[in-house]
mmCIF file of C-alpha atoms in Angstrom:
data_model
loop_
_atom_site.group_PDB
_atom_site.id
_atom_site.type_symbol
_atom_site.label_atom_id
_atom_site.label_comp_id
_atom_site.label_asym_id
_atom_site.label_seq_id
_atom_site.Cartn_x
_atom_site.Cartn_y
_atom_site.Cartn_z
ATOM 1 C CA GLY A 1 243.027 72.573 55.145
ATOM 2 C CA ALA A 2 242.169 72.242 51.535
ATOM 3 C CA GLY A 3 243.732 68.736 50.937
ATOM 4 C CA VAL A 4 245.876 66.342 52.893
ATOM 5 C CA SER A 5 249.379 67.556 54.059
ATOM 6 C CA GLN A 6 252.369 65.418 54.281
ATOM 7 C CA SER A 7 255.959 66.022 55.257
ATOM 8 C CA PRO A 8 258.596 65.680 54.718
ATOM 9 C CA SER A 9 257.956 65.029 50.817
ATOM 10 C CA ASN A 10 261.418 63.256 50.369
ATOM 11 C CA LYS A 11 263.618 61.953 53.284
ATOM 12 C CA VAL A 12 266.997 60.004 52.726
ATOM 13 C CA THR A 13 268.281 58.154 55.926
ATOM 14 C CA GLU A 14 270.959 55.859 56.867
ATOM 15 C CA LYS A 15 270.032 52.319 57.770
ATOM 16 C CA GLY A 16 269.270 51.779 61.587
ATOM 17 C CA LYS A 17 268.244 55.604 62.131
ATOM 18 C CA ASP A 18 264.482 56.169 63.054
ATOM 19 C CA VAL A 19 262.218 58.264 60.864
ATOM 20 C CA GLU A 20 259.031 60.340 61.574
ATOM 21 C CA LEU A 21 256.391 60.923 58.705
ATOM 22 C CA ARG A 22 253.754 63.217 59.275
ATOM 23 C CA CYS A 23 250.278 63.421 57.929
ATOM 24 C CA ASP A 24 247.822 66.473 58.394
ATOM 25 C CA PRO A 25 244.181 65.240 57.189
ATOM 26 C CA ILE A 26 241.355 67.338 55.739
ATOM 27 C CA SER A 27 239.406 69.016 58.866
ATOM 28 C CA GLY A 28 236.572 67.184 59.757
ATOM 29 C CA HIS A 29 237.466 63.848 58.341
ATOM 30 C CA THR A 30 236.966 61.366 60.956
ATOM 31 C CA ALA A 31 238.995 58.381 59.010
ATOM 32 C CA LEU A 32 242.759 58.479 58.246
ATOM 33 C CA TYR A 33 244.802 55.875 56.476
ATOM 34 C CA TRP A 34 248.491 54.929 55.958
ATOM 35 C CA TYR A 35 249.762 52.993 52.766
ATOM 36 C CA ARG A 36 252.821 52.624 50.970
ATOM 37 C CA GLN A 37 253.799 51.674 47.590
ATOM 38 C CA SER A 38 257.280 49.862 47.604
ATOM 39 C CA LEU A 39 259.003 49.710 43.898
ATOM 40 C CA GLY A 40 257.045 47.555 41.548
ATOM 41 C CA GLN A 41 254.406 46.914 44.107
ATOM 42 C CA GLY A 42 250.819 47.778 44.517
ATOM 43 C CA LEU A 43 249.473 50.161 47.355
ATOM 44 C CA GLU A 44 249.900 48.370 50.712
ATOM 45 C CA PHE A 45 247.668 48.855 53.662
ATOM 46 C CA LEU A 46 249.511 50.016 56.813
ATOM 47 C CA ILE A 47 247.186 51.214 59.573
ATOM 48 C CA TYR A 48 243.898 52.959 59.667
ATOM 49 C CA PHE A 49 242.355 55.219 62.472
ATOM 50 C CA GLN A 50 238.497 55.977 62.675
ATOM 51 C CA GLY A 51 237.328 58.600 65.220
ATOM 52 C CA ASN A 52 237.955 57.312 68.775
ATOM 53 C CA SER A 53 238.098 53.660 68.024
ATOM 54 C CA ALA A 54 241.048 51.681 68.329
ATOM 55 C CA PRO A 55 243.064 51.709 65.264
ATOM 56 C CA ASP A 56 243.423 49.060 62.586
ATOM 57 C CA LYS A 57 247.177 48.003 62.976
ATOM 58 C CA SER A 58 246.642 44.652 60.770
ATOM 59 C CA GLY A 59 248.877 45.978 57.794
ATOM 60 C CA LEU A 60 251.856 47.098 60.022
ATOM 61 C CA PRO A 61 254.716 44.866 58.739
ATOM 62 C CA SER A 62 256.866 44.527 61.789
ATOM 63 C CA ASP A 63 257.085 46.138 65.505
ATOM 64 C CA ARG A 64 259.650 48.825 64.221
ATOM 65 C CA PHE A 65 256.444 50.382 62.806
ATOM 66 C CA SER A 66 253.960 52.520 64.707
ATOM 67 C CA ALA A 67 251.641 55.115 64.413
ATOM 68 C CA GLU A 68 249.337 57.682 66.208
ATOM 69 C CA ARG A 69 246.836 59.975 65.781
ATOM 70 C CA THR A 70 246.755 63.062 68.418
ATOM 71 C CA GLY A 71 243.302 64.721 68.828
ATOM 72 C CA GLY A 72 241.680 62.912 65.934
ATOM 73 C CA SER A 73 243.728 65.044 63.345
ATOM 74 C CA VAL A 74 247.500 65.096 63.122
ATOM 75 C CA SER A 75 248.927 61.830 62.686
ATOM 76 C CA THR A 76 252.530 60.610 62.746
ATOM 77 C CA LEU A 77 253.957 57.205 61.358
ATOM 78 C CA THR A 78 257.434 56.135 63.128
ATOM 79 C CA ILE A 79 259.646 53.642 61.679
ATOM 80 C CA GLN A 80 262.469 52.563 64.047
ATOM 81 C CA ARG A 81 265.747 51.187 62.996
ATOM 82 C CA THR A 82 264.926 51.599 59.059
ATOM 83 C CA GLN A 83 265.928 48.831 56.965
ATOM 84 C CA GLN A 84 266.525 49.023 53.234
ATOM 85 C CA GLU A 85 263.114 47.286 52.618
ATOM 86 C CA ASP A 86 261.444 50.176 54.202
ATOM 87 C CA SER A 87 262.146 52.172 51.180
ATOM 88 C CA ALA A 88 258.880 53.268 49.615
ATOM 89 C CA VAL A 89 256.469 56.201 49.119
ATOM 90 C CA TYR A 90 254.321 56.529 52.331
ATOM 91 C CA LEU A 91 250.852 57.862 51.518
ATOM 92 C CA CYS A 92 248.289 59.187 53.890
ATOM 93 C CA ALA A 93 244.718 59.456 52.773
ATOM 94 C CA SER A 94 241.515 60.756 55.020
ATOM 95 C CA SER A 95 237.948 60.404 54.207
ATOM 96 C CA LEU A 96 234.524 61.295 55.573
ATOM 97 C CA GLU A 97 232.298 58.536 55.869
ATOM 98 C CA GLN A 98 231.981 55.932 52.662
ATOM 99 C CA ARG A 99 233.210 58.516 50.361
ATOM 100 C CA GLY A 100 236.496 58.562 48.236
ATOM 101 C CA TYR A 101 239.869 58.811 49.862
ATOM 102 C CA THR A 102 241.509 62.131 49.614
ATOM 103 C CA PHE A 103 245.421 61.170 49.366
ATOM 104 C CA GLY A 104 248.244 63.345 50.240
ATOM 105 C CA SER A 105 251.293 63.924 47.847
ATOM 106 C CA GLY A 106 253.169 61.240 49.918
ATOM 107 C CA THR A 107 256.364 60.894 51.611
ATOM 108 C CA ARG A 108 259.428 59.275 49.519
ATOM 109 C CA LEU A 109 261.669 57.511 52.133
ATOM 110 C CA THR A 110 264.992 56.078 50.869
ATOM 111 C CA VAL A 111 267.148 54.126 53.363
ATOM 112 C CA VAL A 112 270.880 54.154 52.525
ATOM 113 C CA ILE B 1 243.657 37.477 52.058
ATOM 114 C CA LEU B 2 241.551 39.757 49.332
ATOM 115 C CA ASN B 3 242.787 39.804 46.041
ATOM 116 C CA VAL B 4 242.083 42.397 43.476
ATOM 117 C CA GLU B 5 243.666 42.135 40.067
ATOM 118 C CA GLN B 6 243.970 44.714 37.323
ATOM 119 C CA SER B 7 244.695 44.137 33.800
ATOM 120 C CA PRO B 8 246.428 44.757 31.667
ATOM 121 C CA GLN B 9 249.263 45.981 33.723
ATOM 122 C CA SER B 10 250.524 48.418 31.083
ATOM 123 C CA LEU B 11 248.880 50.040 27.897
ATOM 124 C CA HIS B 12 250.119 52.191 25.411
ATOM 125 C CA VAL B 13 247.396 53.761 22.986
ATOM 126 C CA GLN B 14 247.566 56.713 20.305
ATOM 127 C CA GLU B 15 245.599 59.943 21.210
ATOM 128 C CA GLY B 16 242.012 59.519 20.071
ATOM 129 C CA ASP B 17 241.839 55.747 20.873
ATOM 130 C CA SER B 18 239.276 54.551 23.282
ATOM 131 C CA THR B 19 240.367 51.874 25.753
ATOM 132 C CA ASN B 20 239.464 50.143 28.669
ATOM 133 C CA PHE B 21 240.874 48.195 31.537
ATOM 134 C CA THR B 22 239.618 45.571 34.066
ATOM 135 C CA CYS B 23 239.482 45.285 37.742
ATOM 136 C CA SER B 24 238.806 41.884 39.347
ATOM 137 C CA PHE B 25 237.790 41.335 42.839
ATOM 138 C CA PRO B 26 236.174 38.657 45.141
ATOM 139 C CA SER B 27 232.340 38.384 44.769
ATOM 140 C CA SER B 28 231.487 37.692 48.363
ATOM 141 C CA ASN B 29 230.646 40.047 50.818
ATOM 142 C CA PHE B 30 230.983 43.127 48.661
ATOM 143 C CA TYR B 31 230.512 46.658 49.967
ATOM 144 C CA ALA B 32 232.155 49.064 47.416
ATOM 145 C CA LEU B 33 234.416 49.709 44.754
ATOM 146 C CA HIS B 34 236.824 52.736 44.164
ATOM 147 C CA TRP B 35 238.729 53.853 41.151
ATOM 148 C CA TYR B 36 241.914 56.446 41.541
ATOM 149 C CA ARG B 37 243.664 57.871 38.879
ATOM 150 C CA TRP B 38 247.450 58.378 39.824
ATOM 151 C CA GLU B 39 249.456 60.585 37.970
ATOM 152 C CA THR B 40 253.413 60.848 38.249
ATOM 153 C CA ALA B 41 254.510 63.167 40.984
ATOM 154 C CA LYS B 42 250.965 63.712 42.235
ATOM 155 C CA SER B 43 248.444 62.211 44.703
ATOM 156 C CA PRO B 44 245.930 59.465 43.397
ATOM 157 C CA GLU B 45 242.604 61.124 42.578
ATOM 158 C CA ALA B 46 239.404 59.727 43.504
ATOM 159 C CA LEU B 47 237.385 58.752 40.293
ATOM 160 C CA PHE B 48 234.335 57.071 41.021
ATOM 161 C CA VAL B 49 233.131 55.103 44.344
ATOM 162 C CA MET B 50 230.463 52.364 42.949
ATOM 163 C CA THR B 51 228.245 50.172 45.479
ATOM 164 C CA LEU B 52 225.312 48.981 43.242
ATOM 165 C CA ASN B 53 225.482 46.223 40.973
ATOM 166 C CA GLY B 54 224.859 47.053 37.479
ATOM 167 C CA ASP B 55 226.256 50.640 38.476
ATOM 168 C CA GLU B 56 227.570 52.750 35.661
ATOM 169 C CA LYS B 57 229.052 55.899 36.434
ATOM 170 C CA LYS B 58 230.548 58.782 34.107
ATOM 171 C CA LYS B 59 232.869 61.768 34.581
ATOM 172 C CA GLY B 60 233.588 63.504 31.374
ATOM 173 C CA ARG B 61 235.293 60.760 28.885
ATOM 174 C CA ILE B 62 235.783 58.151 31.660
ATOM 175 C CA SER B 63 233.082 55.767 32.530
ATOM 176 C CA ALA B 64 232.907 52.787 34.944
ATOM 177 C CA THR B 65 230.471 49.685 35.341
ATOM 178 C CA LEU B 66 230.391 47.442 38.194
ATOM 179 C CA ASN B 67 229.241 43.643 38.213
ATOM 180 C CA THR B 68 229.416 42.575 42.005
ATOM 181 C CA LYS B 69 227.697 39.106 41.157
ATOM 182 C CA GLU B 70 231.011 37.961 39.163
ATOM 183 C CA GLY B 71 233.422 40.329 40.649
ATOM 184 C CA TYR B 72 234.294 42.678 37.971
ATOM 185 C CA SER B 73 234.592 46.465 37.177
ATOM 186 C CA TYR B 74 235.448 48.175 33.586
ATOM 187 C CA LEU B 75 236.939 51.246 33.303
ATOM 188 C CA TYR B 76 236.617 53.170 29.789
ATOM 189 C CA ILE B 77 238.315 56.042 28.537
ATOM 190 C CA LYS B 78 236.651 57.589 25.150
ATOM 191 C CA GLY B 79 239.051 59.503 22.755
ATOM 192 C CA SER B 80 242.369 59.141 25.142
ATOM 193 C CA GLN B 81 244.347 62.302 25.422
ATOM 194 C CA PRO B 82 248.136 62.689 26.442
ATOM 195 C CA GLU B 83 246.772 64.351 29.765
ATOM 196 C CA ASP B 84 244.849 60.820 30.540
ATOM 197 C CA SER B 85 248.480 59.341 30.936
ATOM 198 C CA ALA B 86 248.678 57.836 34.567
ATOM 199 C CA THR B 87 248.000 54.694 36.374
ATOM 200 C CA TYR B 88 244.420 53.631 37.232
ATOM 201 C CA LEU B 89 244.119 51.776 40.432
ATOM 202 C CA CYS B 90 240.836 50.142 41.743
ATOM 203 C CA ALA B 91 240.274 49.456 45.175
ATOM 204 C CA PHE B 92 237.969 47.016 46.903
ATOM 205 C CA ILE B 93 236.228 47.064 50.235
ATOM 206 C CA ASN B 94 234.210 44.173 51.636
ATOM 207 C CA THR B 95 231.921 43.962 54.528
ATOM 208 C CA GLY B 96 234.080 42.800 56.736
ATOM 209 C CA THR B 97 237.110 45.405 56.416
ATOM 210 C CA ALA B 98 235.059 48.515 57.324
ATOM 211 C CA SER B 99 236.389 51.191 55.256
ATOM 212 C CA LYS B 100 239.794 49.915 54.693
ATOM 213 C CA LEU B 101 240.457 49.563 50.709
ATOM 214 C CA THR B 102 242.425 46.708 49.134
ATOM 215 C CA PHE B 103 244.141 48.136 46.015
ATOM 216 C CA GLY B 104 244.964 46.302 42.838
ATOM 217 C CA THR B 105 248.596 46.848 41.566
ATOM 218 C CA GLY B 106 247.073 49.247 38.444
ATOM 219 C CA THR B 107 247.029 49.598 35.005
ATOM 220 C CA ARG B 108 249.520 52.118 33.663
ATOM 221 C CA LEU B 109 248.333 53.954 30.684
ATOM 222 C CA GLN B 110 250.416 56.195 28.203
ATOM 223 C CA VAL B 111 248.690 58.122 25.591
ATOM 224 C CA THR B 112 250.996 59.380 22.711
ATOM 225 C CA LEU B 113 250.404 61.892 19.996
#
């Protein structure tokens, strides 16, 4: 597609429920990243996929967080047993080689 | 832990003023520095990707400089306009982190008439 697409744009969920966030990167971009911005914080790295290499999961805050990227394209970030501290804007980005990232418009997650 | 700091945290200027912000990053193992503009309710937009010490880049009224030896980059906006109001983020890649960007917390700019 023309840009990075994320869905849903907003999600309100009850504490303890699981959520799935979707990212559809720009076609042909080999790298895909997930970041999040909690209230008053900077952009925090979560996970990075590059081609067929093993993902860099070093930013995932707990084992309740997981992500996959199917067929080198669409990625899903899953948060199990959501907690209130998971409330944030979750941003996905894709890039080609060492150029700037193209970000999606984000998913605003609110855990109540 | 890579520390990327931006200052000031926020800035309020009048239309027509010129302004600048600072991004500080570790000077060792430098690979690249990115600048992004993030407007409310929109996606962060890439402004510049800078890789060489002494690099200067320009896009319209916005320009940036890079000093990798001392670990800082400046972003300049000449003749600020209300549409420049946004959060300006810098992000750093070092040679040990592949393409993974470490972001600063941003400078929030508000331009009023």
